[in-house]
mmCIF file of C-alpha atoms in Angstrom:
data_model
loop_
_atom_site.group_PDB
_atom_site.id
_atom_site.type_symbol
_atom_site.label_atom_id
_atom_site.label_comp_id
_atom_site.label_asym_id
_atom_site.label_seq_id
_atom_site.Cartn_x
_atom_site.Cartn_y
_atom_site.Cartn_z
ATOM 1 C CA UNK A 84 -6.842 -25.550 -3.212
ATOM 2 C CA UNK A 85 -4.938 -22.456 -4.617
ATOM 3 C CA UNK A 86 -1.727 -21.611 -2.871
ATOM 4 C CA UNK A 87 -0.778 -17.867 -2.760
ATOM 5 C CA UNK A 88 2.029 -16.392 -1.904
ATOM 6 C CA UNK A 89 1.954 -12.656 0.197
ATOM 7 C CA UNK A 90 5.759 -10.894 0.826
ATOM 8 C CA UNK A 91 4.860 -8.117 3.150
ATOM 9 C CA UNK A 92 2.151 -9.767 5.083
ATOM 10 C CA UNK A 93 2.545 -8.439 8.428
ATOM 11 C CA UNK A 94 1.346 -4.782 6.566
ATOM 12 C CA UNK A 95 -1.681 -3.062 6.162
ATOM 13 C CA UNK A 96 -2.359 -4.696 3.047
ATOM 14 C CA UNK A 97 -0.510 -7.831 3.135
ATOM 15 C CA UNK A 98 -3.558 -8.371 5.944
ATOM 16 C CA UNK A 99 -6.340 -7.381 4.438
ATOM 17 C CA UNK A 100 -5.033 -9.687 1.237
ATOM 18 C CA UNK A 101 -4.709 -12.496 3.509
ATOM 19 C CA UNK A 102 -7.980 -12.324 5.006
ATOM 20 C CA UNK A 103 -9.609 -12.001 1.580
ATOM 21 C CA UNK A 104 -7.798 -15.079 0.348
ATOM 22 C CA UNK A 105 -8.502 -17.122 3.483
ATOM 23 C CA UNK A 106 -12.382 -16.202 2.979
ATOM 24 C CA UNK A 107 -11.976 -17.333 -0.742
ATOM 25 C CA UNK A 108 -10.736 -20.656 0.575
ATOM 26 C CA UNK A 109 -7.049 -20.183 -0.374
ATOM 27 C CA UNK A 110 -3.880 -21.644 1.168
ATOM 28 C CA UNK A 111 -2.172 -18.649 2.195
ATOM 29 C CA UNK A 112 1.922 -18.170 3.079
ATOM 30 C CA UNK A 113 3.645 -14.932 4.449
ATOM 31 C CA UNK A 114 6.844 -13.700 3.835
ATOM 32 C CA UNK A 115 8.283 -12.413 6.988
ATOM 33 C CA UNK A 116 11.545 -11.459 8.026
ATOM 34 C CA UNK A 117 13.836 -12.334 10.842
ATOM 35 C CA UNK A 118 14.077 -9.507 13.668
ATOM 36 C CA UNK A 119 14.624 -9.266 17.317
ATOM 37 C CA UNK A 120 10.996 -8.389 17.800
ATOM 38 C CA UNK A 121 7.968 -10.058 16.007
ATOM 39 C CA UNK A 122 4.973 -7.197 14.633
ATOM 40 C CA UNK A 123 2.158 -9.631 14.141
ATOM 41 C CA UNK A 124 -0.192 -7.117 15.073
ATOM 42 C CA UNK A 125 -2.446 -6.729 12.018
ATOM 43 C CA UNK A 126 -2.499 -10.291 11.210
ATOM 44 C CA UNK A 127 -2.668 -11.623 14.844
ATOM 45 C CA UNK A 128 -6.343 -12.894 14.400
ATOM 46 C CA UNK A 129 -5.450 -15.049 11.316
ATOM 47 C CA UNK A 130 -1.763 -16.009 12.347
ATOM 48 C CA UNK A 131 -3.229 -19.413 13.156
ATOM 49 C CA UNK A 132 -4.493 -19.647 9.678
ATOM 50 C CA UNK A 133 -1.709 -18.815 7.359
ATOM 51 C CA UNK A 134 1.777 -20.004 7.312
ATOM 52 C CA UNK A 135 4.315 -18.332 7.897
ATOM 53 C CA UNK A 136 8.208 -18.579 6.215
ATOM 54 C CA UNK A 137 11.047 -16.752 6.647
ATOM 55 C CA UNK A 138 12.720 -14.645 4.010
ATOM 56 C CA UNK A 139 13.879 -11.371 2.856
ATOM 57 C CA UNK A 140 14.106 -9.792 0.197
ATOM 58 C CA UNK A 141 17.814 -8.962 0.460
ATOM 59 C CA UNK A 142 18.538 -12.092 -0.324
ATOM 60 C CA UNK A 143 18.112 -14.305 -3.268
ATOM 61 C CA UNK A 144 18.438 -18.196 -1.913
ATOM 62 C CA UNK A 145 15.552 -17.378 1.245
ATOM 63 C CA UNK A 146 13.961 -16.165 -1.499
ATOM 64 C CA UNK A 147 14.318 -19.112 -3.919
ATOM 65 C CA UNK A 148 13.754 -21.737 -0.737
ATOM 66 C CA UNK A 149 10.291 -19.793 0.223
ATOM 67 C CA UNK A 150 9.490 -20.350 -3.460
ATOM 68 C CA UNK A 151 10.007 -23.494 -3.162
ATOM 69 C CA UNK A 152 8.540 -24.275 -0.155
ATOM 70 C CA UNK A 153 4.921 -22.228 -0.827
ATOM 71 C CA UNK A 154 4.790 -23.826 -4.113
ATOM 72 C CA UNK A 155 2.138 -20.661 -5.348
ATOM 73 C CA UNK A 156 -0.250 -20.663 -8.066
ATOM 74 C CA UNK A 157 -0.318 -16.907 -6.677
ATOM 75 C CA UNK A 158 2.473 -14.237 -5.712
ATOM 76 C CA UNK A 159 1.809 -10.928 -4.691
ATOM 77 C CA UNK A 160 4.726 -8.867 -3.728
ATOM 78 C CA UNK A 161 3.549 -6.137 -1.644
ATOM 79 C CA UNK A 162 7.283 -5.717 0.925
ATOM 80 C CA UNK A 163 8.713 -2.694 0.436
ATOM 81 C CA UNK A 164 10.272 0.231 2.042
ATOM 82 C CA UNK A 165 7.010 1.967 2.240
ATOM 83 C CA UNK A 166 7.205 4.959 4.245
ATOM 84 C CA UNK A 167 8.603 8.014 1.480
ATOM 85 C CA UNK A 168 9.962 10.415 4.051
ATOM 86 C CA UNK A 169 12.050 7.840 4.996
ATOM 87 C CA UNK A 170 13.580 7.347 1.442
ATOM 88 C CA UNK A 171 15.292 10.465 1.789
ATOM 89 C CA UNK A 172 17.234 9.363 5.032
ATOM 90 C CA UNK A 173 17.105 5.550 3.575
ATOM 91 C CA UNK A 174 17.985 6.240 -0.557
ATOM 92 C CA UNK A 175 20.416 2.870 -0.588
ATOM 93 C CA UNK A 176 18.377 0.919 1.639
ATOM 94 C CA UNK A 177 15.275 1.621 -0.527
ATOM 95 C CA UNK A 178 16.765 0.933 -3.514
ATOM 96 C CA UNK A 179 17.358 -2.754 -2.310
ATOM 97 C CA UNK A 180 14.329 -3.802 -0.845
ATOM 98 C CA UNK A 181 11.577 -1.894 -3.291
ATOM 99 C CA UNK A 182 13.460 -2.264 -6.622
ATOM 100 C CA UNK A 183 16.083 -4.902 -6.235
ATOM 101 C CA UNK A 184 13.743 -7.015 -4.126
ATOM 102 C CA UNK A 185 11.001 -7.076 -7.241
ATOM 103 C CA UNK A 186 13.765 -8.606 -9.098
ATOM 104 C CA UNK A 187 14.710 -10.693 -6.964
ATOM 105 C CA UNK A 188 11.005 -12.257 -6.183
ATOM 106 C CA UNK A 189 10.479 -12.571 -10.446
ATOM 107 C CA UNK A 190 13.743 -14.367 -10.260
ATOM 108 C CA UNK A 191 12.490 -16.984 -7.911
ATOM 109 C CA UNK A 192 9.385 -17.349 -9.965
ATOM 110 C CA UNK A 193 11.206 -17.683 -13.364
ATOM 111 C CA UNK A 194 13.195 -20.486 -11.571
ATOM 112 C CA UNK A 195 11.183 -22.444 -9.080
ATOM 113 C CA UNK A 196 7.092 -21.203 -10.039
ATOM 114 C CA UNK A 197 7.110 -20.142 -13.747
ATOM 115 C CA UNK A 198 3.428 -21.265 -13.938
ATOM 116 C CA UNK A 199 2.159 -18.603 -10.787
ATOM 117 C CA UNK A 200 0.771 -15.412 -11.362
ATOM 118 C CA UNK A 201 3.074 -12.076 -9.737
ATOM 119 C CA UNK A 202 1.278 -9.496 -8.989
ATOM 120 C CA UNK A 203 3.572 -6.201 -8.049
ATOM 121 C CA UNK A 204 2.434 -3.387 -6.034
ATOM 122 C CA UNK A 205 3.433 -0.290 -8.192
ATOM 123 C CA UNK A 206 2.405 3.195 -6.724
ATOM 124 C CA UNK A 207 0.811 6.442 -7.825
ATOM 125 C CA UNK A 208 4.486 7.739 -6.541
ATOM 126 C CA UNK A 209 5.677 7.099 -9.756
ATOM 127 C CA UNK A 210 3.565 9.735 -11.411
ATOM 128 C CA UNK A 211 5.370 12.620 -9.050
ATOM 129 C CA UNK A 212 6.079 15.978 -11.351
ATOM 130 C CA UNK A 213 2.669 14.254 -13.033
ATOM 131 C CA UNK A 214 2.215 15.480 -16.902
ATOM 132 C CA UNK A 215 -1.186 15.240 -16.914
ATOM 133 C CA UNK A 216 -4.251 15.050 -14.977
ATOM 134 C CA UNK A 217 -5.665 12.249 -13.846
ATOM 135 C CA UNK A 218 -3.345 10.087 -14.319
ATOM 136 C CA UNK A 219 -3.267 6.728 -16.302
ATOM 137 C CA UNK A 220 -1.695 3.363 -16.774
ATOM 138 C CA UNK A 221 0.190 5.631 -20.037
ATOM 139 C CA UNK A 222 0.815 8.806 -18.148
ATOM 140 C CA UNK A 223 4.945 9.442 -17.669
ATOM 141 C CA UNK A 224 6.180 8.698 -14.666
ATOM 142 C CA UNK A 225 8.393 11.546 -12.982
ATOM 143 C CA UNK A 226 9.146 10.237 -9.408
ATOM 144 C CA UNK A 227 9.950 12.908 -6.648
ATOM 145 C CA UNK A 228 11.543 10.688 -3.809
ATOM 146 C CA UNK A 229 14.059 7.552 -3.863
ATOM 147 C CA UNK A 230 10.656 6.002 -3.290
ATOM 148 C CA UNK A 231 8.882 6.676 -6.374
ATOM 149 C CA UNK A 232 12.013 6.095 -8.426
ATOM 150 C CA UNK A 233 12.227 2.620 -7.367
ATOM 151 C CA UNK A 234 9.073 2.250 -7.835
ATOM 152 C CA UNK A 235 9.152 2.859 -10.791
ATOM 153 C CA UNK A 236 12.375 0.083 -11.329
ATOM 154 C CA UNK A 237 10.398 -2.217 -9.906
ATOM 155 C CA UNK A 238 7.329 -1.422 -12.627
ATOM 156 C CA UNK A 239 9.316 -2.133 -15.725
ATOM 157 C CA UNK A 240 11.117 -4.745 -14.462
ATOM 158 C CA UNK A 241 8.107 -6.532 -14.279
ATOM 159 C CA UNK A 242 6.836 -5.629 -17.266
ATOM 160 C CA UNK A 243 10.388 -6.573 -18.892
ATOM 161 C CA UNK A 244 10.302 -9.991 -17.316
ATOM 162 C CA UNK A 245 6.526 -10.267 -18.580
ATOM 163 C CA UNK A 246 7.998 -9.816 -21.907
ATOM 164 C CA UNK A 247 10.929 -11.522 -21.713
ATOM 165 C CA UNK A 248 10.024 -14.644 -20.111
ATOM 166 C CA UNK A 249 6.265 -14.607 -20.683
ATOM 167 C CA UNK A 250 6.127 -14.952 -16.953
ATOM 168 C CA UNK A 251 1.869 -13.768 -16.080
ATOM 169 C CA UNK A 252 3.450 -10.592 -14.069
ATOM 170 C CA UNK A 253 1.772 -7.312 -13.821
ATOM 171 C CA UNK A 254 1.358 -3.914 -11.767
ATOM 172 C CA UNK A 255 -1.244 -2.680 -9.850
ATOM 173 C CA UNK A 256 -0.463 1.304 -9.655
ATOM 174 C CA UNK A 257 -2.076 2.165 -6.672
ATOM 175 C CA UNK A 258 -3.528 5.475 -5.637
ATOM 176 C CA UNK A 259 -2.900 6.326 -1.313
ATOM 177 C CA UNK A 260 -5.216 3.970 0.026
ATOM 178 C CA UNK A 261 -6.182 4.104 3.915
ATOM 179 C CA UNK A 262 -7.589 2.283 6.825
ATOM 180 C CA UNK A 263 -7.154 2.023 10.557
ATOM 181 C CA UNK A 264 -4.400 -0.136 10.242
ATOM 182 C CA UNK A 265 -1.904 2.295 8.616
ATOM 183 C CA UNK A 266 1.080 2.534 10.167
ATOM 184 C CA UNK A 267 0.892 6.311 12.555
ATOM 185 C CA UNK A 268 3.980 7.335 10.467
ATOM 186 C CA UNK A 269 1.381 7.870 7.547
ATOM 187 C CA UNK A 270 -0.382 11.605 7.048
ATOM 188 C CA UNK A 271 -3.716 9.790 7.343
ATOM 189 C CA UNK A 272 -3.325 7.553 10.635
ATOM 190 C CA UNK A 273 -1.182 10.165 12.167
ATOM 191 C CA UNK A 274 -4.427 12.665 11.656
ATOM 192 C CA UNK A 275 -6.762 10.000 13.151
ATOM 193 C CA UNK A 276 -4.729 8.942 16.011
ATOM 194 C CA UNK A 277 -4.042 12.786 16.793
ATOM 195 C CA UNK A 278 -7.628 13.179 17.026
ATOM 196 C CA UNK A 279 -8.514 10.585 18.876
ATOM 197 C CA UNK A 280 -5.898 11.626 21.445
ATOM 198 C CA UNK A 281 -6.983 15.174 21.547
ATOM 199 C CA UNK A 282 -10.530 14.442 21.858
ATOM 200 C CA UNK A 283 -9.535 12.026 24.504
ATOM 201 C CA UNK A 284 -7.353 14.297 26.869
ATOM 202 C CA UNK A 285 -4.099 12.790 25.591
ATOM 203 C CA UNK A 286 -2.798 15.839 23.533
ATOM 204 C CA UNK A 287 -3.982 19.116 22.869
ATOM 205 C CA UNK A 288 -2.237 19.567 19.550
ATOM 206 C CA UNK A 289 -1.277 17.910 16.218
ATOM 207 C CA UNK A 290 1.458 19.118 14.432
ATOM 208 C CA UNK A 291 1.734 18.780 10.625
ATOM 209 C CA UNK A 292 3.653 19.524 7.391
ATOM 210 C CA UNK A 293 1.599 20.839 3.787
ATOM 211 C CA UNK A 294 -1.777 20.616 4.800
ATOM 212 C CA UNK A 295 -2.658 21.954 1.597
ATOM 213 C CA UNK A 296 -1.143 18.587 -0.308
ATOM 214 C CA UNK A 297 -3.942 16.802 -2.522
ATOM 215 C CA UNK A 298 -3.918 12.809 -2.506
ATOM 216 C CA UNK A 299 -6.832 10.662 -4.284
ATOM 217 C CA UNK A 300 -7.615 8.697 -0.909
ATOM 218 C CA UNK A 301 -9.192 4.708 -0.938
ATOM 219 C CA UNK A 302 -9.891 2.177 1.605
ATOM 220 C CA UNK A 303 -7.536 -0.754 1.873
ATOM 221 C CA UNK A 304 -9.746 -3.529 1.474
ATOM 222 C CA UNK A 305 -11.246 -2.150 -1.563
ATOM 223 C CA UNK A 306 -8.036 -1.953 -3.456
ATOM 224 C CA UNK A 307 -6.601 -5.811 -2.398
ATOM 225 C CA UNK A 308 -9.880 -6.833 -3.716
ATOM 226 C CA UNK A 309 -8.432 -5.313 -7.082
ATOM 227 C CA UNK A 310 -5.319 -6.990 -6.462
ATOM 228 C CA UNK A 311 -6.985 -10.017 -6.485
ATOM 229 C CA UNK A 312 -9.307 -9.427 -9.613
ATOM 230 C CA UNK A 313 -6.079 -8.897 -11.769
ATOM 231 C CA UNK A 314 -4.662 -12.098 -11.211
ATOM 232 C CA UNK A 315 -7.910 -13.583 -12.611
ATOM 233 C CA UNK A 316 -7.791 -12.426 -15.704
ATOM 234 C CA UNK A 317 -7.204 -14.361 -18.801
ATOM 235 C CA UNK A 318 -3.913 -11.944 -19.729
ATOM 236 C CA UNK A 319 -1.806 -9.963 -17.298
ATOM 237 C CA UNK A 320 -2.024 -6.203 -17.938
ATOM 238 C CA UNK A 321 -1.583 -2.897 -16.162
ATOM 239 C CA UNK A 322 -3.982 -1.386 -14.119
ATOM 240 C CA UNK A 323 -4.759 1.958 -12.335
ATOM 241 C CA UNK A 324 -6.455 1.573 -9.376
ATOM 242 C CA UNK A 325 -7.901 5.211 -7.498
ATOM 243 C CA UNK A 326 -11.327 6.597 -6.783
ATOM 244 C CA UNK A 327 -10.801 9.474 -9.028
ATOM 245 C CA UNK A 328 -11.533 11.889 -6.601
ATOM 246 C CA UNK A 329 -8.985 13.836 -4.627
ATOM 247 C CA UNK A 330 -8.958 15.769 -1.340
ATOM 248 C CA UNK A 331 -6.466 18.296 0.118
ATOM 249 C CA UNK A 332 -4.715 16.958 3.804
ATOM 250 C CA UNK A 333 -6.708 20.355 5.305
ATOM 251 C CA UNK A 334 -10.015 18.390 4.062
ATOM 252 C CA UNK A 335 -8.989 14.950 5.764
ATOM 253 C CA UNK A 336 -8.331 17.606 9.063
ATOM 254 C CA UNK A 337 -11.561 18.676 8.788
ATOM 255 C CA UNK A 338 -13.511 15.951 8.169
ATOM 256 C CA UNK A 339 -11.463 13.911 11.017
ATOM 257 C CA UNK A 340 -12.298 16.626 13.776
ATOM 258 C CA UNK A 341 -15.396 17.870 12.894
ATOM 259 C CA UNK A 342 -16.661 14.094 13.409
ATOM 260 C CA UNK A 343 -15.472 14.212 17.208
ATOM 261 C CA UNK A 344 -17.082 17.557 17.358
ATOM 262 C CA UNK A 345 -14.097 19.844 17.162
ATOM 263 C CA UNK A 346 -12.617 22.352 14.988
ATOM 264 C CA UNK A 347 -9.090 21.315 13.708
ATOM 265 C CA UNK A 348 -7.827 25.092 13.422
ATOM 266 C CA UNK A 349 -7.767 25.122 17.511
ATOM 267 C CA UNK A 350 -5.705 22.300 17.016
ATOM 268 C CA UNK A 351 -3.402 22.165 14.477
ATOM 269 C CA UNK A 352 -0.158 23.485 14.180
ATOM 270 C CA UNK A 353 2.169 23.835 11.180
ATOM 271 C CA UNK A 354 5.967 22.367 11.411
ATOM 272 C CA UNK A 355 8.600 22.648 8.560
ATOM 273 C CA UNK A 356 9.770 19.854 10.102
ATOM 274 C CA UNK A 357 7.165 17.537 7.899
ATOM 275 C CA UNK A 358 7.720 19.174 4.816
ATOM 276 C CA UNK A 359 8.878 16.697 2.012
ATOM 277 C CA UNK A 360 11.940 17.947 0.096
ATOM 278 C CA UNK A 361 10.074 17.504 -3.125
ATOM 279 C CA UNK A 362 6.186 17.407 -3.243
ATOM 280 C CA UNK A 363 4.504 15.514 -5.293
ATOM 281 C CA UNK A 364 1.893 17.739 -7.455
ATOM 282 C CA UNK A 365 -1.835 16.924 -8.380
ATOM 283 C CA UNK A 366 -2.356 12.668 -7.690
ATOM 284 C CA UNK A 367 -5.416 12.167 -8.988
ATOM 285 C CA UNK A 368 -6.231 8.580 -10.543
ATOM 286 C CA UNK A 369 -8.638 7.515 -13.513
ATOM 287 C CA UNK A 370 -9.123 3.687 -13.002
ATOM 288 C CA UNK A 371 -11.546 3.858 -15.775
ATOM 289 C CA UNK A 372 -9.380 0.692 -17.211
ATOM 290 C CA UNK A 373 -10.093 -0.980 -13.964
ATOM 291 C CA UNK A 374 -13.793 -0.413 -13.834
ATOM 292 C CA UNK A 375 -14.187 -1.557 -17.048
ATOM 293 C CA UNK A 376 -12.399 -4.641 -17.214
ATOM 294 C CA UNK A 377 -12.118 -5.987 -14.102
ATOM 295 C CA UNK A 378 -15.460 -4.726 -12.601
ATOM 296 C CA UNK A 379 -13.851 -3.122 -10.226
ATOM 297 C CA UNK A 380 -15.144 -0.104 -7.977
ATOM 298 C CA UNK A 381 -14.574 1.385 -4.523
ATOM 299 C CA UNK A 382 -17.040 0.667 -2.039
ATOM 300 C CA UNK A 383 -15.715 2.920 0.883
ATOM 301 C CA UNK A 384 -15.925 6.715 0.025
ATOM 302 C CA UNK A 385 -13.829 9.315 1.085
ATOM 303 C CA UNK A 386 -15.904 10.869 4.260
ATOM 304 C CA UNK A 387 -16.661 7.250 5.374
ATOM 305 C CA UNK A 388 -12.764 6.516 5.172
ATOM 306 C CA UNK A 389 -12.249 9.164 7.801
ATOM 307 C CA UNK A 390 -14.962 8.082 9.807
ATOM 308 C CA UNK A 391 -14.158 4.612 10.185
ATOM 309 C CA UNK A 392 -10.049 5.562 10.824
ATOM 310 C CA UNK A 393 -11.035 8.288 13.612
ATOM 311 C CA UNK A 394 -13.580 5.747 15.071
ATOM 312 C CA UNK A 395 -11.239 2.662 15.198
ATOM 313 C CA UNK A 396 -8.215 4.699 17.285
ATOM 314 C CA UNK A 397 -11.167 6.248 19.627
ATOM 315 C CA UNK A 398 -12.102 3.018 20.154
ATOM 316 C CA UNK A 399 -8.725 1.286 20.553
ATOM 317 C CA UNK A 400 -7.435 4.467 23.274
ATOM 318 C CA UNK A 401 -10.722 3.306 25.143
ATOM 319 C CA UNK A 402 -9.862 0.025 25.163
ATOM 320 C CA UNK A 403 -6.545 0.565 26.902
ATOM 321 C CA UNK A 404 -8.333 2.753 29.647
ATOM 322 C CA UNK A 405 -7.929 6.101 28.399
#
């Protein structure tokens, strides 16, 4: 039986990882850390099927001793501080967990699991001021937030301790990708869940920053099923994973309310209060690499993205009686 090895497994795609790797008959551990109040919410209909250790990626021994303890043929570092608005308030803080904390896990590998294959979640972020467009696994990077630029740490240190140690480590650089359990903080949940609660009687309006901001936009489960394809190949490489088509926040807005039967302009206000301190310009991702040597393509489109996000917090608001 494989044995993988998920940091960040309590997330929106640590879950849908797990669930893929339970289905393909994997042992699965999660990384979670200690806090005052557990958030097993996304992975409460597995819990029973993974194990669960405690670490963090502050600190090296937990991180060793989970290493130890999972004994993985498989690592997949997906913990980070995720949440770029929050990398302006958090710079320090960021710095430690999303490109100290990739250290830190290739450490523990080098020394306890030299054998297992790391996968590290890398992000379009990187790409920021972008140079070209689309982007691809050899466009610049030119990160705009504390986010992006330790994203981008966290990227070559990877690929230095691929080359250094000839550890089987490599980066998925992953274009926004979506799904109705992204955290409300996000532009995309935050749009559904508004909806849901306007159309419901909860709220009457939705208040947002640059509506006129361009992301390429996936589904979640798609892209850990990309993840997952990388670590199966015969020698670790690079990969861009995207749909290759972007859309503007004011589509998403549309798109979100005209499926409940309203019109988002009735709705929607603007607040400088959202505004990032530097945008990001045009993301837009060619995973041409991907497709071709991994066989990889998206199976959820844009419009059906929306749909499915707007139709899982109608039906959860429902559930609780609204």
């Amino acid at each position: 039986m494989k044995r993988a090895l998920i940091t960040g497994v309590t997330g929106q795609d640590g879950s849908y990882l797990a669930e893929l790797l339970l289905e393909k008959g994997y042992k699965v551990f999660g990384m979670v850390r200690r806090s005052s109040t557990e958030t097993y919410e996304r992975i409460s209909h597995i819990k029973d099927r993974i194990e669960l250790v405690q670490a963090d990626l502050l600190d090296q021994l937990s991180v060793i001793k989970m290493m130890e303890h999972a004994q993985p043929s498989e690592v997949y570092n997906l913990a980070a501080m995720s949440f770029v608005p929050t990398s302006w308030s958090q710079p320090v803080l960021t710095g430690q967990f999303t490109a100290i904390g990739v250290t830190r896990m290739l450490e523990a590998v080098r020394l306890v699991s030299p054998k297992a294959r790391f996968y590290q979640a890398s992000s379009s972020e990187m790409f920021g001021m972008v140079r070209e467009v689309p982007q691809t696994e050899k466009t610049p990077f030119h990160p705009r937030s504390p986010y992006g630029v330790a994203k981008v740490y966290g990227h070559h240190i990877t690929v230095n301790y691929r080359e250094s140690y000839n550890l089987f480590a490599l980066s998925g650089i992953l274009f926004n990708h979506e799904s109705p359990r992204r955290g409300k903080e996000f532009v995309t949940r935050k749009i559904s869940d508004g909806v849901a609660r306007i159309k419901l009687g909860l709220a009457k309006e939705l208040r947002m920053g640059n509506i006129e901001a361009r992301r390429d936009w996936g589904f979640a489960g798609d892209y850990v099923h990309a993840m997952w394809l990388m670590l199966q190949k015969d020698q670790p490489d690079d990969y861009v994973i995207a749909t290759g088509k972007d859309h503007s926040v004011k589509e998403f807005l549309e798109l979100a309310f005209s499926h409940v039967g309203l019109n988002w302009q009735d709705h929607v206000v603007t607040d400088p209060e959202f505004l990032r301190p530097a945008e990001v310009d045009h993301l837009l991702g060619d995973a041409s690499k991907a497709r071709r040597e991994l066989g990889w393509t998206p199976a959820v489109d844009f419009a059906g993205l929306v749909r499915m996000m707007v139709d899982a917090d109608l039906e959860r608001y429902r559930n609780q009686g609204a």
